mmCIF file of C-alpha atoms and ligand atoms in Angstrom:
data_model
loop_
_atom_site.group_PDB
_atom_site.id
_atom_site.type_symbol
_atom_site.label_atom_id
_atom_site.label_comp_id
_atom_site.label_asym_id
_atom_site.label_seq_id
_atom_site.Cartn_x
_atom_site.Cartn_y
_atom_site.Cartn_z
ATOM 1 C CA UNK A 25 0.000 0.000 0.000
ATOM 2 C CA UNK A 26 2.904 2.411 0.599
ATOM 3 C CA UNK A 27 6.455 1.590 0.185
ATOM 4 C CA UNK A 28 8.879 0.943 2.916
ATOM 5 C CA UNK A 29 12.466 2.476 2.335
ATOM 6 C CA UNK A 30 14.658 3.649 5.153
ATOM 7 C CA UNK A 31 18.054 5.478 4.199
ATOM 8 C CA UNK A 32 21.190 3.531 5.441
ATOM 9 C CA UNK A 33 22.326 6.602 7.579
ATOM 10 C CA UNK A 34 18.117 7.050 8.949
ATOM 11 C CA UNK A 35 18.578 3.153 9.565
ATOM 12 C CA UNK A 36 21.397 3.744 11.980
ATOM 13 C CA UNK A 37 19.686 6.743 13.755
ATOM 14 C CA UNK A 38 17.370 3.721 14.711
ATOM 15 C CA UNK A 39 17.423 2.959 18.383
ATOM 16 C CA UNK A 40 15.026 0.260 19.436
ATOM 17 C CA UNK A 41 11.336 -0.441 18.105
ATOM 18 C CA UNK A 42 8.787 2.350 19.075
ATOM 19 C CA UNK A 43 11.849 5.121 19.508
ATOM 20 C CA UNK A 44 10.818 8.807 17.858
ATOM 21 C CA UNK A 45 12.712 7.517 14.463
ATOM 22 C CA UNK A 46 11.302 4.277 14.339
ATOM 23 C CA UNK A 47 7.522 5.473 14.404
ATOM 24 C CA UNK A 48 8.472 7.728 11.385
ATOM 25 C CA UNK A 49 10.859 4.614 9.337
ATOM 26 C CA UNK A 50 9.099 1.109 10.088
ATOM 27 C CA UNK A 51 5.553 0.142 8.746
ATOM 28 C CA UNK A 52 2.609 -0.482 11.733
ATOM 29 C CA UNK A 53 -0.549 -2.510 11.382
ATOM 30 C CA UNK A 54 -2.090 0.804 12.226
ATOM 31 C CA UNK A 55 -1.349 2.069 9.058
ATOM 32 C CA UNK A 56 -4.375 -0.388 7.900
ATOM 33 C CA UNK A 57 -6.562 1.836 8.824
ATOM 34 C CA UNK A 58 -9.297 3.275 6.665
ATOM 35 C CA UNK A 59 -9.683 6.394 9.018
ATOM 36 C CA UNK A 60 -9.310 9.367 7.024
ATOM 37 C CA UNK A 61 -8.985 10.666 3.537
ATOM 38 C CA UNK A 62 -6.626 9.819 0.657
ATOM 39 C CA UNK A 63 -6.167 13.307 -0.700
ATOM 40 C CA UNK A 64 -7.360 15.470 2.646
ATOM 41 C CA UNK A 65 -6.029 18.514 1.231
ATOM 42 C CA UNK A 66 -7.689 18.571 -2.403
ATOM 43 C CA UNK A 67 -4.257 18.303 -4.281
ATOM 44 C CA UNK A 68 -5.870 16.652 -7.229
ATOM 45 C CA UNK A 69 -9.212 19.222 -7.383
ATOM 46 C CA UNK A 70 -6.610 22.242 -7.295
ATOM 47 C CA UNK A 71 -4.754 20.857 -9.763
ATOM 48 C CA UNK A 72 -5.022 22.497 -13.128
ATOM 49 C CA UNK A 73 -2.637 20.117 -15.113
ATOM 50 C CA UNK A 74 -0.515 17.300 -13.451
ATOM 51 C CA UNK A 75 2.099 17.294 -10.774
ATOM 52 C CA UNK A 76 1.139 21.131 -10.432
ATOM 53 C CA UNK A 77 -0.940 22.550 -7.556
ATOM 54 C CA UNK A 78 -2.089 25.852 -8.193
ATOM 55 C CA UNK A 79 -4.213 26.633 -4.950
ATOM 56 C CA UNK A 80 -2.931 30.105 -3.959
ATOM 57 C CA UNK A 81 -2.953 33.007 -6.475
ATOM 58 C CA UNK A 82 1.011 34.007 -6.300
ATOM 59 C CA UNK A 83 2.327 30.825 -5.992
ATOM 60 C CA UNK A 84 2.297 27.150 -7.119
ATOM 61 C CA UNK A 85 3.644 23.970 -6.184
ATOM 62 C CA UNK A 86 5.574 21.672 -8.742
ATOM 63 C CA UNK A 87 6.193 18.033 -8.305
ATOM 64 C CA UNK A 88 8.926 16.733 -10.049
ATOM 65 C CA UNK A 89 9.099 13.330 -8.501
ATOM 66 C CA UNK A 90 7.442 10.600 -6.541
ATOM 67 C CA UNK A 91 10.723 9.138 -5.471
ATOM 68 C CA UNK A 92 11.387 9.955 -1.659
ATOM 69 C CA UNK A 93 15.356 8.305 0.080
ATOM 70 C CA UNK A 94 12.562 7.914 2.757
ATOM 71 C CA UNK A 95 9.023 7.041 2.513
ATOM 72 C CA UNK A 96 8.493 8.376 5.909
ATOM 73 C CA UNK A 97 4.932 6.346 7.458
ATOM 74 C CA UNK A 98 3.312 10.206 8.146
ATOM 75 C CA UNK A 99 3.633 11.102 4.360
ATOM 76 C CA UNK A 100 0.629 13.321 3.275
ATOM 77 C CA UNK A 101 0.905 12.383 -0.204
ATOM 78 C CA UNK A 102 0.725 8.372 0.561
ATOM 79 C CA UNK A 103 -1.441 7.786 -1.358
ATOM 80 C CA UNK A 104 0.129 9.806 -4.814
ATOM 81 C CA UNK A 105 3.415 8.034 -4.517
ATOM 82 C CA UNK A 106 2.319 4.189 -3.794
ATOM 83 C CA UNK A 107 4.156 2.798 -6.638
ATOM 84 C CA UNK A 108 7.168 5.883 -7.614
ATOM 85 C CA UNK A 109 7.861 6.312 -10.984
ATOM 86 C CA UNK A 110 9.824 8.765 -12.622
ATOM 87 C CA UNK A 111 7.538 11.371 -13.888
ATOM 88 C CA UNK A 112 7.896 11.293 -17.700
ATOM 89 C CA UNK A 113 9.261 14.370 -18.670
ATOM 90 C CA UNK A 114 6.367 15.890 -20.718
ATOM 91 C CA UNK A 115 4.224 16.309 -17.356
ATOM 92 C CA UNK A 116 6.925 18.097 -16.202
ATOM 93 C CA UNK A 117 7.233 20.769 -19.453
ATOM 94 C CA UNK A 118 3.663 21.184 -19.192
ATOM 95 C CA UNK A 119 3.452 22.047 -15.925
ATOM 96 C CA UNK A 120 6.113 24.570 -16.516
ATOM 97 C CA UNK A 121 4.423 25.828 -19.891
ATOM 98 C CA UNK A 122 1.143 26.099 -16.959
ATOM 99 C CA UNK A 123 3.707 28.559 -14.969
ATOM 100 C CA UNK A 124 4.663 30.644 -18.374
ATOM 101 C CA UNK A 125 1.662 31.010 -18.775
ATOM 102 C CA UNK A 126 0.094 32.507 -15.720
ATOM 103 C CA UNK A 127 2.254 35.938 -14.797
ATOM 104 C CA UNK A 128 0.222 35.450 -11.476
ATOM 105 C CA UNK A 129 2.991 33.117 -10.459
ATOM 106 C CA UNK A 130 5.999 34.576 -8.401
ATOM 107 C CA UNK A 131 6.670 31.555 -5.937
ATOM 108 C CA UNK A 132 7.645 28.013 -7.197
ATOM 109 C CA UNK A 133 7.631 25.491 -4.950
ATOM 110 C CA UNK A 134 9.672 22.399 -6.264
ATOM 111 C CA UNK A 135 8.230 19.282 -4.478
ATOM 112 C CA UNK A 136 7.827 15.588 -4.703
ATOM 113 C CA UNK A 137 8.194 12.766 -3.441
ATOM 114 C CA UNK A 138 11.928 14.693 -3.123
ATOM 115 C CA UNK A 139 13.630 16.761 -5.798
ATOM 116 C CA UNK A 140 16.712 15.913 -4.162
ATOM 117 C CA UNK A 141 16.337 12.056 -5.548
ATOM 118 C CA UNK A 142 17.024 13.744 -9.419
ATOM 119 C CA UNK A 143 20.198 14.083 -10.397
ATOM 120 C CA UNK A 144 21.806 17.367 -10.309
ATOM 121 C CA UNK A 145 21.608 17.087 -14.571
ATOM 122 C CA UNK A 146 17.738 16.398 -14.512
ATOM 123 C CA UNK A 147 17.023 19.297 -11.239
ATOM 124 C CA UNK A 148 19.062 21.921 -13.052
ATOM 125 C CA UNK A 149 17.181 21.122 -16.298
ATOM 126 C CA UNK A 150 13.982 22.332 -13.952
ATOM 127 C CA UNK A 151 15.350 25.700 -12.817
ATOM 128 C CA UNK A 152 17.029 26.815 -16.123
ATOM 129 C CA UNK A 153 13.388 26.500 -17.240
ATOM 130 C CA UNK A 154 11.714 28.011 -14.403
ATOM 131 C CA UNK A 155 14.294 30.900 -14.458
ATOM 132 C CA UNK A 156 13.953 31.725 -17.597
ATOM 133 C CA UNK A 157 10.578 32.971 -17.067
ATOM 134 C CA UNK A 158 10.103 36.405 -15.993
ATOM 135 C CA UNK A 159 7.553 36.144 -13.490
ATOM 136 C CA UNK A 160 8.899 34.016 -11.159
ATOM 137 C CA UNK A 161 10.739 35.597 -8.784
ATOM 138 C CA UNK A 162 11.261 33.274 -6.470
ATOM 139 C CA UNK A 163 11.830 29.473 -6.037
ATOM 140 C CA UNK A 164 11.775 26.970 -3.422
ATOM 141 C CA UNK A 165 12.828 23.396 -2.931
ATOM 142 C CA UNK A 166 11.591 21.118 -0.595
ATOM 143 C CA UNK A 167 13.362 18.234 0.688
ATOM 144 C CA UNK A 168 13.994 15.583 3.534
ATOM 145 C CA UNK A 169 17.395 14.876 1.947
ATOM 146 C CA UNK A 170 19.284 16.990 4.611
ATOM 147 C CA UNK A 171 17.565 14.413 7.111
ATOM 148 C CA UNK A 172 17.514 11.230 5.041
ATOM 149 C CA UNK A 173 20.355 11.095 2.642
ATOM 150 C CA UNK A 174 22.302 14.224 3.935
ATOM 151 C CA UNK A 175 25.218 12.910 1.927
ATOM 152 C CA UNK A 176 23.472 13.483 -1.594
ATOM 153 C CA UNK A 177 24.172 17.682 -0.284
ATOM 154 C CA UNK A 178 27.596 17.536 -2.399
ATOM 155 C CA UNK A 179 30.158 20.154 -3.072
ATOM 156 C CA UNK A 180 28.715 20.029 -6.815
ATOM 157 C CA UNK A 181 25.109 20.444 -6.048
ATOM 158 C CA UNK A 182 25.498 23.626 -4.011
ATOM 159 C CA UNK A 183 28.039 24.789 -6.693
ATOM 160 C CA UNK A 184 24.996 24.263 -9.106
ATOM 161 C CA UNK A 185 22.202 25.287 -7.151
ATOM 162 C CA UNK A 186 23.626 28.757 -5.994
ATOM 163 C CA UNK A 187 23.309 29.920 -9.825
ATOM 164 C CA UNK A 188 19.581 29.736 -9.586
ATOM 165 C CA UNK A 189 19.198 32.747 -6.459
ATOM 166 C CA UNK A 190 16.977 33.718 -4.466
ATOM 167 C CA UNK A 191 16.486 30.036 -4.795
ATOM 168 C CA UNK A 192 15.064 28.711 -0.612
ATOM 169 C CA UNK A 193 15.447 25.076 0.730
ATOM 170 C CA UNK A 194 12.321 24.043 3.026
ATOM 171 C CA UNK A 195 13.443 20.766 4.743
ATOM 172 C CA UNK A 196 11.941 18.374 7.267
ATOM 173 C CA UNK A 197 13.314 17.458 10.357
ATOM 174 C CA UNK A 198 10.837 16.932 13.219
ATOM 175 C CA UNK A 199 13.307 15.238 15.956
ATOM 176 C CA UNK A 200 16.357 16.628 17.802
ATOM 177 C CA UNK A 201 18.333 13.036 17.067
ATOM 178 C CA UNK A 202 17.667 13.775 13.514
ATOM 179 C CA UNK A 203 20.201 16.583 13.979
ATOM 180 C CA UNK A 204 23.127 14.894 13.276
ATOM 181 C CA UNK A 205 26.822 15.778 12.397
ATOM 182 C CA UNK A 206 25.950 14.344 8.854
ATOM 183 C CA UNK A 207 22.647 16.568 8.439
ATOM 184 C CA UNK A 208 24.495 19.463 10.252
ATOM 185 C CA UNK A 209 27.138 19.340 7.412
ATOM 186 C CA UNK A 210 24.816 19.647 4.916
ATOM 187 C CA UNK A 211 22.305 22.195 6.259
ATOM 188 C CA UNK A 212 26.605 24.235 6.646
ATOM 189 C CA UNK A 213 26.980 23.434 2.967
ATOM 190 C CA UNK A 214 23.429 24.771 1.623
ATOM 191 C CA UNK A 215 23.541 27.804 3.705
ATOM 192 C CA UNK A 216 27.240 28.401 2.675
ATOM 193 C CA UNK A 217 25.796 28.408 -0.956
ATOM 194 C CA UNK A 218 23.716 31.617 -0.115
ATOM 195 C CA UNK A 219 20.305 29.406 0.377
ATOM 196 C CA UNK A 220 18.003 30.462 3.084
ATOM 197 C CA UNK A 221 16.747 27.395 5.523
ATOM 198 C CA UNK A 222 13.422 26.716 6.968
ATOM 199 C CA UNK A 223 12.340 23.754 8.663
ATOM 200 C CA UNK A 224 8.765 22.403 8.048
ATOM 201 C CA UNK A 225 8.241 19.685 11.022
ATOM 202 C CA UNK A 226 4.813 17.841 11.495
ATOM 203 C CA UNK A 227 3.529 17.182 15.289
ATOM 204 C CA UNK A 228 3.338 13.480 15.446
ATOM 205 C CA UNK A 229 1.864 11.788 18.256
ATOM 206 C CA UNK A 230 5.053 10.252 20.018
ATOM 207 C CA UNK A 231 7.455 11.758 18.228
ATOM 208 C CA UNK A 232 7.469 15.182 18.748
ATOM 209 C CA UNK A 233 4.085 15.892 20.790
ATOM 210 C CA UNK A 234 6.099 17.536 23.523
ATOM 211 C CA UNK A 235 7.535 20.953 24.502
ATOM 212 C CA UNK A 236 10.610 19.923 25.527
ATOM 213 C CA UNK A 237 11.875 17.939 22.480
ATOM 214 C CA UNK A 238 10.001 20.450 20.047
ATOM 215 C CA UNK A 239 12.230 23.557 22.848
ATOM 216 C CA UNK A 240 15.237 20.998 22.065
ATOM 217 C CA UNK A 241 14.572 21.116 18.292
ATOM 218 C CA UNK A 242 14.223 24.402 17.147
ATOM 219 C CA UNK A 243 17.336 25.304 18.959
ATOM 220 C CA UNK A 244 19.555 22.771 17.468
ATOM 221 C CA UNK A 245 18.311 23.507 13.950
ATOM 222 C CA UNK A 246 18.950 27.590 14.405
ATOM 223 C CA UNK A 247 22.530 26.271 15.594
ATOM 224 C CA UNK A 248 23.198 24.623 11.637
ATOM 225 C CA UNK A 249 20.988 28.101 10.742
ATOM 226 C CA UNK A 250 17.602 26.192 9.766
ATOM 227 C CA UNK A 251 14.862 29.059 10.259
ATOM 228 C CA UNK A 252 11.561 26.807 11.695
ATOM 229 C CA UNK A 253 9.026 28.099 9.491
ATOM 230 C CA UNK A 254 5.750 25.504 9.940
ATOM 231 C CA UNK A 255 4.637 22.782 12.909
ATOM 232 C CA UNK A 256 2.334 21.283 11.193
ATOM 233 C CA UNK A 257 -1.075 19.616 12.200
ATOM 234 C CA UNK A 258 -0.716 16.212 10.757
ATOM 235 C CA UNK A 259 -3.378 16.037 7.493
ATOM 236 C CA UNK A 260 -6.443 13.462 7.525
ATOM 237 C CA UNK A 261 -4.706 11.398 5.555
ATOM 238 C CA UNK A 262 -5.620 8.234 5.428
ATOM 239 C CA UNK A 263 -3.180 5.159 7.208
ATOM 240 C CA UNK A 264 -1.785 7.776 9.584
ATOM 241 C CA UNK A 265 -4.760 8.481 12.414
ATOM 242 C CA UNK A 266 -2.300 6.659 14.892
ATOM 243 C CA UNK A 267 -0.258 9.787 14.722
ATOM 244 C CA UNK A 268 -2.227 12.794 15.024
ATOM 245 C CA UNK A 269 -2.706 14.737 18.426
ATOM 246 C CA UNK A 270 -5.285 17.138 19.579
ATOM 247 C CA UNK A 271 -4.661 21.114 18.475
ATOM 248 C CA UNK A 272 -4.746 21.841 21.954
ATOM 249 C CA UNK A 273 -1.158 20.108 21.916
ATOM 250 C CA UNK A 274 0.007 22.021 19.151
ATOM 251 C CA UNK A 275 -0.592 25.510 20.777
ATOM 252 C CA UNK A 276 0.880 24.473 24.163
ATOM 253 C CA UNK A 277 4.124 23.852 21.974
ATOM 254 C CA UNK A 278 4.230 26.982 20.734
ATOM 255 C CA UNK A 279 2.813 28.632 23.892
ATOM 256 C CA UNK A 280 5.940 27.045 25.444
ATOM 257 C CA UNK A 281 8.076 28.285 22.436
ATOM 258 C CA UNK A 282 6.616 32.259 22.421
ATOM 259 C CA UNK A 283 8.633 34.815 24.931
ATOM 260 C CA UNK A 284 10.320 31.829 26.400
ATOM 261 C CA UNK A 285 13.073 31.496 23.960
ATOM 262 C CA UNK A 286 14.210 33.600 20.569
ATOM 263 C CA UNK A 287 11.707 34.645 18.466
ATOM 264 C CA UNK A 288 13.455 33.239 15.480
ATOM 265 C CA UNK A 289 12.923 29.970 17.323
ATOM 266 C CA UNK A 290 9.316 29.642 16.958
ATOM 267 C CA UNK A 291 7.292 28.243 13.908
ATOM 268 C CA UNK A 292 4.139 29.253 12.577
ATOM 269 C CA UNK A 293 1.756 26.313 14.033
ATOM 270 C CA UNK A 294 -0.692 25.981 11.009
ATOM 271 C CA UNK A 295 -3.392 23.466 10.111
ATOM 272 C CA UNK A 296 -3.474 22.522 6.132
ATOM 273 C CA UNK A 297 -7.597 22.846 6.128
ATOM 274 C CA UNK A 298 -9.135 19.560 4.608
ATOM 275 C CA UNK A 299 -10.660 20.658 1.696
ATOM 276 C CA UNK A 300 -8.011 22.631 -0.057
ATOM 277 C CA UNK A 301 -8.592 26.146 2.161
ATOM 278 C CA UNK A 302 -4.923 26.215 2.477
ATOM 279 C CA UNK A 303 -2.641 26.802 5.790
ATOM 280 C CA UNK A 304 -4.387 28.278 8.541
ATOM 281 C CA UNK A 305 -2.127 29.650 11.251
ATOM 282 C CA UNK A 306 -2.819 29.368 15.024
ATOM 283 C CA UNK A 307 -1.772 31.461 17.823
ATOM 284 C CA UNK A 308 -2.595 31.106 20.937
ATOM 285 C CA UNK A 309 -4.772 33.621 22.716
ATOM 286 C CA UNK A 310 -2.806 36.530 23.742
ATOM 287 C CA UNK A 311 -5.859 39.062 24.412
ATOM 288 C CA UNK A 312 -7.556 38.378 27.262
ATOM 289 C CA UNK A 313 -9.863 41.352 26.727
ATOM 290 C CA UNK A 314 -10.980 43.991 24.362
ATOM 291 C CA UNK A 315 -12.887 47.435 24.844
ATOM 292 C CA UNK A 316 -13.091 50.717 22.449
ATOM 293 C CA UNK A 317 -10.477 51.819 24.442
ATOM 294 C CA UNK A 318 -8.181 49.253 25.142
ATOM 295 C CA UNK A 319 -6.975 45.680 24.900
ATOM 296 C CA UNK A 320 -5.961 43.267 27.739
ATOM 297 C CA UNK A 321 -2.847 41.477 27.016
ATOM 298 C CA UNK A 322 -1.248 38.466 28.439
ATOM 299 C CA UNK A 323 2.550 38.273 28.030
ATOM 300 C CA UNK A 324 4.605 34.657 28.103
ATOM 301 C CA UNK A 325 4.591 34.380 31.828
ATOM 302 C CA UNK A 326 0.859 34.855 32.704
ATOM 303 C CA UNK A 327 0.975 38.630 33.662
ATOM 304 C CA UNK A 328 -1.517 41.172 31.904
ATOM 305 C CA UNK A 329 -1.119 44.780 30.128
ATOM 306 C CA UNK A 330 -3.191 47.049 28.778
ATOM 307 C CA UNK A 331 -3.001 48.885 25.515
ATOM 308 C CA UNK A 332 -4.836 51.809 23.839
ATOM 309 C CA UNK A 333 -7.354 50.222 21.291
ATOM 310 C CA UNK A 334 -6.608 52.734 18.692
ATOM 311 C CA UNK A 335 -4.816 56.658 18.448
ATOM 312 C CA UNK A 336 -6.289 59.509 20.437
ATOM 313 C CA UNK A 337 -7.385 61.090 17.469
ATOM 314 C CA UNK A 338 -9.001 57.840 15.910
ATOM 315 C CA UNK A 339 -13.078 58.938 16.815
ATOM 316 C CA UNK A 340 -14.372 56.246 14.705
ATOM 317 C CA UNK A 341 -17.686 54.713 15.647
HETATM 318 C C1 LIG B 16 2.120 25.143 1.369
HETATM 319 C C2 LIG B 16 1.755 25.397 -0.025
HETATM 320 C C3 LIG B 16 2.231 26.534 -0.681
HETATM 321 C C4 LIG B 16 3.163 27.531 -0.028
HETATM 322 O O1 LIG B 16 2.616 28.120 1.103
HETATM 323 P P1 LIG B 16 3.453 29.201 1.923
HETATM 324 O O2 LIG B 16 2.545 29.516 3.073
HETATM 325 O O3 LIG B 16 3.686 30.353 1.009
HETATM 326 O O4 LIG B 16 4.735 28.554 2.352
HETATM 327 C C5 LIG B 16 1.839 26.733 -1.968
HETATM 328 N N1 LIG B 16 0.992 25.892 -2.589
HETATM 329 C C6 LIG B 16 0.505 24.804 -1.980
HETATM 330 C C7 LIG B 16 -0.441 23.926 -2.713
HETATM 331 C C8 LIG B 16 0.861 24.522 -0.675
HETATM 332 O O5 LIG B 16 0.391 23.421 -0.072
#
């Protein structure tokens, strides 16, 4: 139903059956489950032509392979990549004909399955193409390869990829052990080739449904200068129920995150609404009360201040 391939440097992150690692490696029964959805977030309906996901007006989100090093058991798109294939290369040109074609488009987010799995040949093929066309401004890659294969981050690929600026790397690591001095030397090696980090970690129910590892995590990963940028909810996607937690978890992670450490610690927690509405950020409740005249604020330790509600010379109704 879903592959099972686990990296040879993930494999010896393993620890013993159940461990944080394990849950996201090793197939469970509970994956059998028919709790769920197999496309929660209406990839497929927002999909004008294939392997392209055009949901948001400024931006859209390429995939240029199923292939993963990984096929970690939480994977939202389980059910797209059950049997990877290379994607024949005219999906891919239309997709990026679909992008020429819509000057809306100023964000391209290169996905999978992991663009890291191409070779450097076949991903540089992809953004001379998507640079050549004047309305994208930006691009993005995402990628567990820092995590799962971090030796595939080679002298030759940053060489390459640092022609194609601004050009970010979104990667995925959602447990302090998966900060290793293997990943660490290739988060160095990306951000020594100009590319901006951010770290995209799901909250999965005994891996990372905890304050203190998610505390432990963000600070390691601004120490090889990852940026968190989402916690995600886990999606409704079907095979991985075993793994979801209640929001109320999510926002006491962040609530433990916000004021108690840096700022540039702290991910936006955000909830992928089933349904294709997008990310939906959440923020725990900092105003405890609100007046014409002023707010009640609660700051990271519990105590409350008041602010004006608007300017003295605001006399709006
Ligand atoms: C997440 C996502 C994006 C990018 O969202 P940002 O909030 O800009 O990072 C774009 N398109 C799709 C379909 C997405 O799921």
């Amino acid at each position: 139903m879903f592959p099972l391939r686990i990296s040879s440097h993930y494999l010896k992150l393993l620890e013993q059956p159940g461990d944080p690692l394990w849950l996201q490696a090793v197939p469970d029964l509970r994956e059998l489950s028919d709790e769920g959805f197999k496309d929660p977030l209406h990839e497929d309906e927002d999909s004008p032509v294939p392997y392209l996901t055009h949901r948001y007006p400024d931006r859209a989100l390429l995939r240029v392979t199923d292939c993963c090093a990984m096929y970690c058991r939480h994977c939202t798109r389980r059910w797209k990549i059950a049997h990877p294939e290379p994607v024949p290369q005219e999906i891919i040109h239309h997709a990026i004909d679909y992008i020429r074609e819509h000057p809306q488009i100023r964000d391209v987010i290169i996905s999978g399955g992991d663009p890291l799995m191409l070779s450097d040949h076949e991903l540089e093929a992809i953004l001379t193409a998507l640079r050549a066309i004047p309305h994208v401004e930006i691009l993005r890659i995402g990628t567990r390869i820092p995590v799962t294969l971090p030796q595939r981050v080679t002298p030759e690929l940053c060489a390459m990829l640092r022609r194609y600026h601004p050009l970010y790397v979104n990667t995925h690591f959602n447990h302090p052990k998966e900060v290793t001095p293997e990943s660490s030397r290739a988060c160095e090696m990306l951000a020594d080739a100009g590319i901006p980090l951010g770290n995209q970690s799901v909250l999965l129910r005994g891996v990372n449904d905890d304050p203190a590892v998610m505390t432990e995590l963000v600070h390691k990963l601004l120490a090889i200068r990852v940026r968190p940028y989402y916690l995600f909810q886990a999606d409704l996607v079907q095979g991985t129920s075993h793994f979801r937690t209640s929001v109320a978890d999510g926002l006491a992670i962040i609530e433990a995150l916000r004021g108690h450490t840096s700022g540039l610690a702290v991910p936006h927690y955000v909830i992928d609404a089933p349904g294709g509405g997008g990310k939906i950020a959440l923020i725990p409740n900092a105003v405890v009360a609100q007046t014409d005249d002023e707010i009640t604020l609660r700051n990271y330790a519990g105590n409350l201040y008041t602010y004006p509600s608007r300017p003295p010379d605001d006399d709006r109704p």
